[in-house]
Amino acid sequence: LTAAGLRAPLMSGSGATCFALAPDDDAAHAASALLRARHPGWWVAATRTL
């Protein structure tokens, strides 16, 4: 996730879900597209925090 330009990567639960922070929406969507291209079997989504 850091190689995709994201910050503070963490695992949720037992490791089935990972997440990280992006500085803005554009960076989140760019990282999401990059991760989907590199790992087509992964479920990837750019979201916003509350």
JSON list of N, CA, C and O in Angstrom, two decimals:
[
{"chain": "A", "resi": 1, "resn": "LEU", "atom": "N", "xyz": [0.82, -1.19, 0.00]},
{"chain": "A", "resi": 1, "resn": "LEU", "atom": "CA", "xyz": [0.00, 0.00, 0.00]},
{"chain": "A", "resi": 1, "resn": "LEU", "atom": "C", "xyz": [0.86, 1.26, 0.00]},
{"chain": "A", "resi": 1, "resn": "LEU", "atom": "O", "xyz": [0.51, 2.24, -0.65]},
{"chain": "A", "resi": 2, "resn": "THR", "atom": "N", "xyz": [1.97, 1.23, 0.72]},
{"chain": "A", "resi": 2, "resn": "THR", "atom": "CA", "xyz": [2.85, 2.40, 0.70]},
{"chain": "A", "resi": 2, "resn": "THR", "atom": "C", "xyz": [3.47, 2.60, -0.69]},
{"chain": "A", "resi": 2, "resn": "THR", "atom": "O", "xyz": [3.67, 3.73, -1.11]},
{"chain": "A", "resi": 3, "resn": "ALA", "atom": "N", "xyz": [3.73, 1.51, -1.40]},
{"chain": "A", "resi": 3, "resn": "ALA", "atom": "CA", "xyz": [4.27, 1.63, -2.76]},
{"chain": "A", "resi": 3, "resn": "ALA", "atom": "C", "xyz": [3.26, 2.27, -3.71]},
{"chain": "A", "resi": 3, "resn": "ALA", "atom": "O", "xyz": [3.64, 2.82, -4.74]},
{"chain": "A", "resi": 4, "resn": "ALA", "atom": "N", "xyz": [1.98, 2.22, -3.35]},
{"chain": "A", "resi": 4, "resn": "ALA", "atom": "CA", "xyz": [0.93, 2.87, -4.15]},
{"chain": "A", "resi": 4, "resn": "ALA", "atom": "C", "xyz": [0.72, 4.32, -3.72]},
{"chain": "A", "resi": 4, "resn": "ALA", "atom": "O", "xyz": [-0.21, 4.97, -4.20]},
{"chain": "A", "resi": 5, "resn": "GLY", "atom": "N", "xyz": [1.56, 4.81, -2.80]},
{"chain": "A", "resi": 5, "resn": "GLY", "atom": "CA", "xyz": [1.46, 6.21, -2.39]},
{"chain": "A", "resi": 5, "resn": "GLY", "atom": "C", "xyz": [0.57, 6.46, -1.20]},
{"chain": "A", "resi": 5, "resn": "GLY", "atom": "O", "xyz": [0.24, 7.62, -0.92]},
{"chain": "A", "resi": 6, "resn": "LEU", "atom": "N", "xyz": [0.17, 5.42, -0.51]},
{"chain": "A", "resi": 6, "resn": "LEU", "atom": "CA", "xyz": [-0.72, 5.58, 0.65]},
{"chain": "A", "resi": 6, "resn": "LEU", "atom": "C", "xyz": [0.08, 5.63, 1.93]},
{"chain": "A", "resi": 6, "resn": "LEU", "atom": "O", "xyz": [1.22, 5.21, 2.00]},
{"chain": "A", "resi": 7, "resn": "ARG", "atom": "N", "xyz": [-0.55, 6.13, 3.00]},
{"chain": "A", "resi": 7, "resn": "ARG", "atom": "CA", "xyz": [0.12, 6.29, 4.31]},
{"chain": "A", "resi": 7, "resn": "ARG", "atom": "C", "xyz": [-0.56, 5.42, 5.36]},
{"chain": "A", "resi": 7, "resn": "ARG", "atom": "O", "xyz": [-1.74, 5.12, 5.26]},
{"chain": "A", "resi": 8, "resn": "ALA", "atom": "N", "xyz": [0.20, 5.06, 6.37]},
{"chain": "A", "resi": 8, "resn": "ALA", "atom": "CA", "xyz": [-0.28, 4.39, 7.58]},
{"chain": "A", "resi": 8, "resn": "ALA", "atom": "C", "xyz": [-1.06, 3.11, 7.29]},
{"chain": "A", "resi": 8, "resn": "ALA", "atom": "O", "xyz": [-2.17, 2.93, 7.78]},
{"chain": "A", "resi": 9, "resn": "PRO", "atom": "N", "xyz": [-0.51, 2.18, 6.50]},
{"chain": "A", "resi": 9, "resn": "PRO", "atom": "CA", "xyz": [-1.24, 0.95, 6.22]},
{"chain": "A", "resi": 9, "resn": "PRO", "atom": "C", "xyz": [-1.43, 0.11, 7.50]},
{"chain": "A", "resi": 9, "resn": "PRO", "atom": "O", "xyz": [-0.51, 0.01, 8.32]},
{"chain": "A", "resi": 10, "resn": "LEU", "atom": "N", "xyz": [-2.60, -0.45, 7.65]},
{"chain": "A", "resi": 10, "resn": "LEU", "atom": "CA", "xyz": [-2.93, -1.29, 8.80]},
{"chain": "A", "resi": 10, "resn": "LEU", "atom": "C", "xyz": [-3.76, -2.47, 8.36]},
{"chain": "A", "resi": 10, "resn": "LEU", "atom": "O", "xyz": [-4.39, -2.44, 7.30]},
{"chain": "A", "resi": 11, "resn": "MET", "atom": "N", "xyz": [-3.80, -3.51, 9.19]},
{"chain": "A", "resi": 11, "resn": "MET", "atom": "CA", "xyz": [-4.68, -4.66, 8.96]},
{"chain": "A", "resi": 11, "resn": "MET", "atom": "C", "xyz": [-5.87, -4.54, 9.89]},
{"chain": "A", "resi": 11, "resn": "MET", "atom": "O", "xyz": [-5.75, -4.06, 11.01]},
{"chain": "A", "resi": 12, "resn": "SER", "atom": "N", "xyz": [-7.00, -5.02, 9.44]},
{"chain": "A", "resi": 12, "resn": "SER", "atom": "CA", "xyz": [-8.20, -5.06, 10.25]},
{"chain": "A", "resi": 12, "resn": "SER", "atom": "C", "xyz": [-8.53, -6.51, 10.55]},
{"chain": "A", "resi": 12, "resn": "SER", "atom": "O", "xyz": [-8.50, -7.35, 9.66]},
{"chain": "A", "resi": 13, "resn": "GLY", "atom": "N", "xyz": [-8.83, -6.80, 11.78]},
{"chain": "A", "resi": 13, "resn": "GLY", "atom": "CA", "xyz": [-9.16, -8.17, 12.15]},
{"chain": "A", "resi": 13, "resn": "GLY", "atom": "C", "xyz": [-7.94, -9.06, 12.07]},
{"chain": "A", "resi": 13, "resn": "GLY", "atom": "O", "xyz": [-6.84, -8.68, 12.46]},
{"chain": "A", "resi": 14, "resn": "SER", "atom": "N", "xyz": [-8.11, -10.25, 11.51]},
{"chain": "A", "resi": 14, "resn": "SER", "atom": "CA", "xyz": [-7.01, -11.22, 11.46]},
{"chain": "A", "resi": 14, "resn": "SER", "atom": "C", "xyz": [-6.15, -11.05, 10.21]},
{"chain": "A", "resi": 14, "resn": "SER", "atom": "O", "xyz": [-5.31, -11.89, 9.91]},
{"chain": "A", "resi": 15, "resn": "GLY", "atom": "N", "xyz": [-6.36, -10.00, 9.46]},
{"chain": "A", "resi": 15, "resn": "GLY", "atom": "CA", "xyz": [-5.53, -9.74, 8.30]},
{"chain": "A", "resi": 15, "resn": "GLY", "atom": "C", "xyz": [-6.23, -9.89, 6.97]},
{"chain": "A", "resi": 15, "resn": "GLY", "atom": "O", "xyz": [-5.61, -9.71, 5.94]},
{"chain": "A", "resi": 16, "resn": "ALA", "atom": "N", "xyz": [-7.49, -10.20, 6.99]},
{"chain": "A", "resi": 16, "resn": "ALA", "atom": "CA", "xyz": [-8.21, -10.35, 5.72]},
{"chain": "A", "resi": 16, "resn": "ALA", "atom": "C", "xyz": [-8.45, -9.01, 5.04]},
{"chain": "A", "resi": 16, "resn": "ALA", "atom": "O", "xyz": [-8.64, -8.94, 3.84]},
{"chain": "A", "resi": 17, "resn": "THR", "atom": "N", "xyz": [-8.41, -7.94, 5.82]},
{"chain": "A", "resi": 17, "resn": "THR", "atom": "CA", "xyz": [-8.64, -6.60, 5.28]},
{"chain": "A", "resi": 17, "resn": "THR", "atom": "C", "xyz": [-7.49, -5.69, 5.66]},
{"chain": "A", "resi": 17, "resn": "THR", "atom": "O", "xyz": [-7.09, -5.63, 6.81]},
{"chain": "A", "resi": 18, "resn": "CYS", "atom": "N", "xyz": [-6.98, -4.97, 4.67]},
{"chain": "A", "resi": 18, "resn": "CYS", "atom": "CA", "xyz": [-5.95, -3.96, 4.92]},
{"chain": "A", "resi": 18, "resn": "CYS", "atom": "C", "xyz": [-6.48, -2.62, 4.43]},
{"chain": "A", "resi": 18, "resn": "CYS", "atom": "O", "xyz": [-7.29, -2.56, 3.52]},
{"chain": "A", "resi": 19, "resn": "PHE", "atom": "N", "xyz": [-6.02, -1.55, 5.06]},
{"chain": "A", "resi": 19, "resn": "PHE", "atom": "CA", "xyz": [-6.43, -0.23, 4.63]},
{"chain": "A", "resi": 19, "resn": "PHE", "atom": "C", "xyz": [-5.29, 0.75, 4.87]},
{"chain": "A", "resi": 19, "resn": "PHE", "atom": "O", "xyz": [-4.35, 0.46, 5.61]},
{"chain": "A", "resi": 20, "resn": "ALA", "atom": "N", "xyz": [-5.37, 1.90, 4.21]},
{"chain": "A", "resi": 20, "resn": "ALA", "atom": "CA", "xyz": [-4.37, 2.94, 4.36]},
{"chain": "A", "resi": 20, "resn": "ALA", "atom": "C", "xyz": [-5.02, 4.28, 4.04]},
{"chain": "A", "resi": 20, "resn": "ALA", "atom": "O", "xyz": [-6.14, 4.33, 3.52]},
{"chain": "A", "resi": 21, "resn": "LEU", "atom": "N", "xyz": [-4.32, 5.34, 4.35]},
{"chain": "A", "resi": 21, "resn": "LEU", "atom": "CA", "xyz": [-4.83, 6.70, 4.14]},
{"chain": "A", "resi": 21, "resn": "LEU", "atom": "C", "xyz": [-4.19, 7.34, 2.92]},
{"chain": "A", "resi": 21, "resn": "LEU", "atom": "O", "xyz": [-3.01, 7.15, 2.65]},
{"chain": "A", "resi": 22, "resn": "ALA", "atom": "N", "xyz": [-4.99, 8.13, 2.22]},
{"chain": "A", "resi": 22, "resn": "ALA", "atom": "CA", "xyz": [-4.50, 8.90, 1.07]},
{"chain": "A", "resi": 22, "resn": "ALA", "atom": "C", "xyz": [-4.64, 10.38, 1.42]},
{"chain": "A", "resi": 22, "resn": "ALA", "atom": "O", "xyz": [-5.54, 10.76, 2.18]},
{"chain": "A", "resi": 23, "resn": "PRO", "atom": "N", "xyz": [-3.79, 11.23, 0.88]},
{"chain": "A", "resi": 23, "resn": "PRO", "atom": "CA", "xyz": [-3.87, 12.66, 1.21]},
{"chain": "A", "resi": 23, "resn": "PRO", "atom": "C", "xyz": [-5.11, 13.36, 0.66]},
{"chain": "A", "resi": 23, "resn": "PRO", "atom": "O", "xyz": [-5.53, 14.37, 1.19]},
{"chain": "A", "resi": 24, "resn": "ASP", "atom": "N", "xyz": [-5.70, 12.83, -0.42]},
{"chain": "A", "resi": 24, "resn": "ASP", "atom": "CA", "xyz": [-6.90, 13.43, -1.00]},
{"chain": "A", "resi": 24, "resn": "ASP", "atom": "C", "xyz": [-7.62, 12.40, -1.88]},
{"chain": "A", "resi": 24, "resn": "ASP", "atom": "O", "xyz": [-7.13, 11.29, -2.07]},
{"chain": "A", "resi": 25, "resn": "ASP", "atom": "N", "xyz": [-8.79, 12.79, -2.37]},
{"chain": "A", "resi": 25, "resn": "ASP", "atom": "CA", "xyz": [-9.62, 11.87, -3.17]},
{"chain": "A", "resi": 25, "resn": "ASP", "atom": "C", "xyz": [-8.90, 11.41, -4.44]},
{"chain": "A", "resi": 25, "resn": "ASP", "atom": "O", "xyz": [-8.97, 10.24, -4.81]},
{"chain": "A", "resi": 26, "resn": "ASP", "atom": "N", "xyz": [-8.22, 12.33, -5.12]},
{"chain": "A", "resi": 26, "resn": "ASP", "atom": "CA", "xyz": [-7.53, 11.96, -6.35]},
{"chain": "A", "resi": 26, "resn": "ASP", "atom": "C", "xyz": [-6.46, 10.90, -6.09]},
{"chain": "A", "resi": 26, "resn": "ASP", "atom": "O", "xyz": [-6.33, 9.93, -6.85]},
{"chain": "A", "resi": 27, "resn": "ALA", "atom": "N", "xyz": [-5.70, 11.07, -5.03]},
{"chain": "A", "resi": 27, "resn": "ALA", "atom": "CA", "xyz": [-4.66, 10.09, -4.68]},
{"chain": "A", "resi": 27, "resn": "ALA", "atom": "C", "xyz": [-5.28, 8.75, -4.30]},
{"chain": "A", "resi": 27, "resn": "ALA", "atom": "O", "xyz": [-4.75, 7.69, -4.65]},
{"chain": "A", "resi": 28, "resn": "ALA", "atom": "N", "xyz": [-6.40, 8.77, -3.62]},
{"chain": "A", "resi": 28, "resn": "ALA", "atom": "CA", "xyz": [-7.09, 7.53, -3.23]},
{"chain": "A", "resi": 28, "resn": "ALA", "atom": "C", "xyz": [-7.54, 6.77, -4.47]},
{"chain": "A", "resi": 28, "resn": "ALA", "atom": "O", "xyz": [-7.36, 5.55, -4.57]},
{"chain": "A", "resi": 29, "resn": "HIS", "atom": "N", "xyz": [-8.13, 7.47, -5.42]},
{"chain": "A", "resi": 29, "resn": "HIS", "atom": "CA", "xyz": [-8.61, 6.81, -6.63]},
{"chain": "A", "resi": 29, "resn": "HIS", "atom": "C", "xyz": [-7.46, 6.32, -7.51]},
{"chain": "A", "resi": 29, "resn": "HIS", "atom": "O", "xyz": [-7.55, 5.26, -8.12]},
{"chain": "A", "resi": 30, "resn": "ALA", "atom": "N", "xyz": [-6.37, 7.08, -7.56]},
{"chain": "A", "resi": 30, "resn": "ALA", "atom": "CA", "xyz": [-5.20, 6.66, -8.33]},
{"chain": "A", "resi": 30, "resn": "ALA", "atom": "C", "xyz": [-4.59, 5.41, -7.71]},
{"chain": "A", "resi": 30, "resn": "ALA", "atom": "O", "xyz": [-4.24, 4.45, -8.43]},
{"chain": "A", "resi": 31, "resn": "ALA", "atom": "N", "xyz": [-4.46, 5.37, -6.39]},
{"chain": "A", "resi": 31, "resn": "ALA", "atom": "CA", "xyz": [-3.91, 4.20, -5.72]},
{"chain": "A", "resi": 31, "resn": "ALA", "atom": "C", "xyz": [-4.82, 3.00, -5.90]},
{"chain": "A", "resi": 31, "resn": "ALA", "atom": "O", "xyz": [-4.36, 1.88, -6.12]},
{"chain": "A", "resi": 32, "resn": "SER", "atom": "N", "xyz": [-6.12, 3.23, -5.84]},
{"chain": "A", "resi": 32, "resn": "SER", "atom": "CA", "xyz": [-7.09, 2.16, -6.05]},
{"chain": "A", "resi": 32, "resn": "SER", "atom": "C", "xyz": [-6.94, 1.54, -7.44]},
{"chain": "A", "resi": 32, "resn": "SER", "atom": "O", "xyz": [-6.91, 0.32, -7.60]},
{"chain": "A", "resi": 33, "resn": "ALA", "atom": "N", "xyz": [-6.82, 2.38, -8.45]},
{"chain": "A", "resi": 33, "resn": "ALA", "atom": "CA", "xyz": [-6.66, 1.89, -9.83]},
{"chain": "A", "resi": 33, "resn": "ALA", "atom": "C", "xyz": [-5.34, 1.13, -9.98]},
{"chain": "A", "resi": 33, "resn": "ALA", "atom": "O", "xyz": [-5.29, 0.07, -10.62]},
{"chain": "A", "resi": 34, "resn": "LEU", "atom": "N", "xyz": [-4.27, 1.64, -9.38]},
{"chain": "A", "resi": 34, "resn": "LEU", "atom": "CA", "xyz": [-2.98, 0.98, -9.45]},
{"chain": "A", "resi": 34, "resn": "LEU", "atom": "C", "xyz": [-3.02, -0.39, -8.78]},
{"chain": "A", "resi": 34, "resn": "LEU", "atom": "O", "xyz": [-2.55, -1.38, -9.33]},
{"chain": "A", "resi": 35, "resn": "LEU", "atom": "N", "xyz": [-3.62, -0.46, -7.59]},
{"chain": "A", "resi": 35, "resn": "LEU", "atom": "CA", "xyz": [-3.70, -1.74, -6.87]},
{"chain": "A", "resi": 35, "resn": "LEU", "atom": "C", "xyz": [-4.57, -2.75, -7.62]},
{"chain": "A", "resi": 35, "resn": "LEU", "atom": "O", "xyz": [-4.23, -3.93, -7.68]},
{"chain": "A", "resi": 36, "resn": "ARG", "atom": "N", "xyz": [-5.68, -2.30, -8.20]},
{"chain": "A", "resi": 36, "resn": "ARG", "atom": "CA", "xyz": [-6.53, -3.22, -8.98]},
{"chain": "A", "resi": 36, "resn": "ARG", "atom": "C", "xyz": [-5.77, -3.76, -10.19]},
{"chain": "A", "resi": 36, "resn": "ARG", "atom": "O", "xyz": [-5.90, -4.93, -10.53]},
{"chain": "A", "resi": 37, "resn": "ALA", "atom": "N", "xyz": [-4.97, -2.91, -10.84]},
{"chain": "A", "resi": 37, "resn": "ALA", "atom": "CA", "xyz": [-4.21, -3.35, -12.01]},
{"chain": "A", "resi": 37, "resn": "ALA", "atom": "C", "xyz": [-3.12, -4.35, -11.61]},
{"chain": "A", "resi": 37, "resn": "ALA", "atom": "O", "xyz": [-2.88, -5.33, -12.32]},
{"chain": "A", "resi": 38, "resn": "ARG", "atom": "N", "xyz": [-2.46, -4.10, -10.50]},
{"chain": "A", "resi": 38, "resn": "ARG", "atom": "CA", "xyz": [-1.37, -4.97, -10.05]},
{"chain": "A", "resi": 38, "resn": "ARG", "atom": "C", "xyz": [-1.87, -6.27, -9.43]},
{"chain": "A", "resi": 38, "resn": "ARG", "atom": "O", "xyz": [-1.17, -7.28, -9.45]},
{"chain": "A", "resi": 39, "resn": "HIS", "atom": "N", "xyz": [-3.06, -6.23, -8.83]},
{"chain": "A", "resi": 39, "resn": "HIS", "atom": "CA", "xyz": [-3.60, -7.39, -8.10]},
{"chain": "A", "resi": 39, "resn": "HIS", "atom": "C", "xyz": [-5.06, -7.61, -8.49]},
{"chain": "A", "resi": 39, "resn": "HIS", "atom": "O", "xyz": [-5.98, -7.28, -7.74]},
{"chain": "A", "resi": 40, "resn": "PRO", "atom": "N", "xyz": [-5.30, -8.16, -9.68]},
{"chain": "A", "resi": 40, "resn": "PRO", "atom": "CA", "xyz": [-6.69, -8.28, -10.17]},
{"chain": "A", "resi": 40, "resn": "PRO", "atom": "C", "xyz": [-7.59, -9.16, -9.29]},
{"chain": "A", "resi": 40, "resn": "PRO", "atom": "O", "xyz": [-8.80, -9.01, -9.34]},
{"chain": "A", "resi": 41, "resn": "GLY", "atom": "N", "xyz": [-7.03, -9.99, -8.46]},
{"chain": "A", "resi": 41, "resn": "GLY", "atom": "CA", "xyz": [-7.84, -10.83, -7.58]},
{"chain": "A", "resi": 41, "resn": "GLY", "atom": "C", "xyz": [-8.24, -10.17, -6.28]},
{"chain": "A", "resi": 41, "resn": "GLY", "atom": "O", "xyz": [-9.03, -10.71, -5.51]},
{"chain": "A", "resi": 42, "resn": "TRP", "atom": "N", "xyz": [-7.71, -8.99, -6.02]},
{"chain": "A", "resi": 42, "resn": "TRP", "atom": "CA", "xyz": [-8.03, -8.27, -4.79]},
{"chain": "A", "resi": 42, "resn": "TRP", "atom": "C", "xyz": [-9.30, -7.44, -4.97]},
{"chain": "A", "resi": 42, "resn": "TRP", "atom": "O", "xyz": [-9.58, -6.94, -6.05]},
{"chain": "A", "resi": 43, "resn": "TRP", "atom": "N", "xyz": [-10.06, -7.28, -3.91]},
{"chain": "A", "resi": 43, "resn": "TRP", "atom": "CA", "xyz": [-11.17, -6.34, -3.91]},
{"chain": "A", "resi": 43, "resn": "TRP", "atom": "C", "xyz": [-10.60, -5.03, -3.37]},
{"chain": "A", "resi": 43, "resn": "TRP", "atom": "O", "xyz": [-10.08, -4.97, -2.26]},
{"chain": "A", "resi": 44, "resn": "VAL", "atom": "N", "xyz": [-10.66, -3.98, -4.17]},
{"chain": "A", "resi": 44, "resn": "VAL", "atom": "CA", "xyz": [-10.07, -2.69, -3.82]},
{"chain": "A", "resi": 44, "resn": "VAL", "atom": "C", "xyz": [-11.13, -1.61, -3.95]},
{"chain": "A", "resi": 44, "resn": "VAL", "atom": "O", "xyz": [-11.87, -1.59, -4.95]},
{"chain": "A", "resi": 45, "resn": "ALA", "atom": "N", "xyz": [-11.19, -0.71, -2.99]},
{"chain": "A", "resi": 45, "resn": "ALA", "atom": "CA", "xyz": [-12.15, 0.39, -3.05]},
{"chain": "A", "resi": 45, "resn": "ALA", "atom": "C", "xyz": [-11.56, 1.63, -2.42]},
{"chain": "A", "resi": 45, "resn": "ALA", "atom": "O", "xyz": [-10.93, 1.57, -1.37]},
{"chain": "A", "resi": 46, "resn": "ALA", "atom": "N", "xyz": [-11.75, 2.77, -3.07]},
{"chain": "A", "resi": 46, "resn": "ALA", "atom": "CA", "xyz": [-11.40, 4.07, -2.47]},
{"chain": "A", "resi": 46, "resn": "ALA", "atom": "C", "xyz": [-12.65, 4.57, -1.75]},
{"chain": "A", "resi": 46, "resn": "ALA", "atom": "O", "xyz": [-13.73, 4.60, -2.33]},
{"chain": "A", "resi": 47, "resn": "THR", "atom": "N", "xyz": [-12.49, 4.93, -0.50]},
{"chain": "A", "resi": 47, "resn": "THR", "atom": "CA", "xyz": [-13.63, 5.42, 0.30]},
{"chain": "A", "resi": 47, "resn": "THR", "atom": "C", "xyz": [-13.23, 6.67, 1.05]},
{"chain": "A", "resi": 47, "resn": "THR", "atom": "O", "xyz": [-12.08, 7.08, 1.04]},
{"chain": "A", "resi": 48, "resn": "ARG", "atom": "N", "xyz": [-14.19, 7.27, 1.71]},
{"chain": "A", "resi": 48, "resn": "ARG", "atom": "CA", "xyz": [-13.95, 8.43, 2.55]},
{"chain": "A", "resi": 48, "resn": "ARG", "atom": "C", "xyz": [-14.20, 8.07, 4.01]},
{"chain": "A", "resi": 48, "resn": "ARG", "atom": "O", "xyz": [-15.06, 7.25, 4.31]},
{"chain": "A", "resi": 49, "resn": "THR", "atom": "N", "xyz": [-13.46, 8.69, 4.90]},
{"chain": "A", "resi": 49, "resn": "THR", "atom": "CA", "xyz": [-13.69, 8.48, 6.33]},
{"chain": "A", "resi": 49, "resn": "THR", "atom": "C", "xyz": [-14.81, 9.39, 6.80]},
{"chain": "A", "resi": 49, "resn": "THR", "atom": "O", "xyz": [-15.13, 10.38, 6.15]},
{"chain": "A", "resi": 50, "resn": "LEU", "atom": "N", "xyz": [-15.38, 9.05, 7.91]},
{"chain": "A", "resi": 50, "resn": "LEU", "atom": "CA", "xyz": [-16.46, 9.88, 8.47]},
{"chain": "A", "resi": 50, "resn": "LEU", "atom": "C", "xyz": [-15.90, 11.00, 9.30]},
{"chain": "A", "resi": 50, "resn": "LEU", "atom": "O", "xyz": [-14.88, 10.96, 9.86]}
]
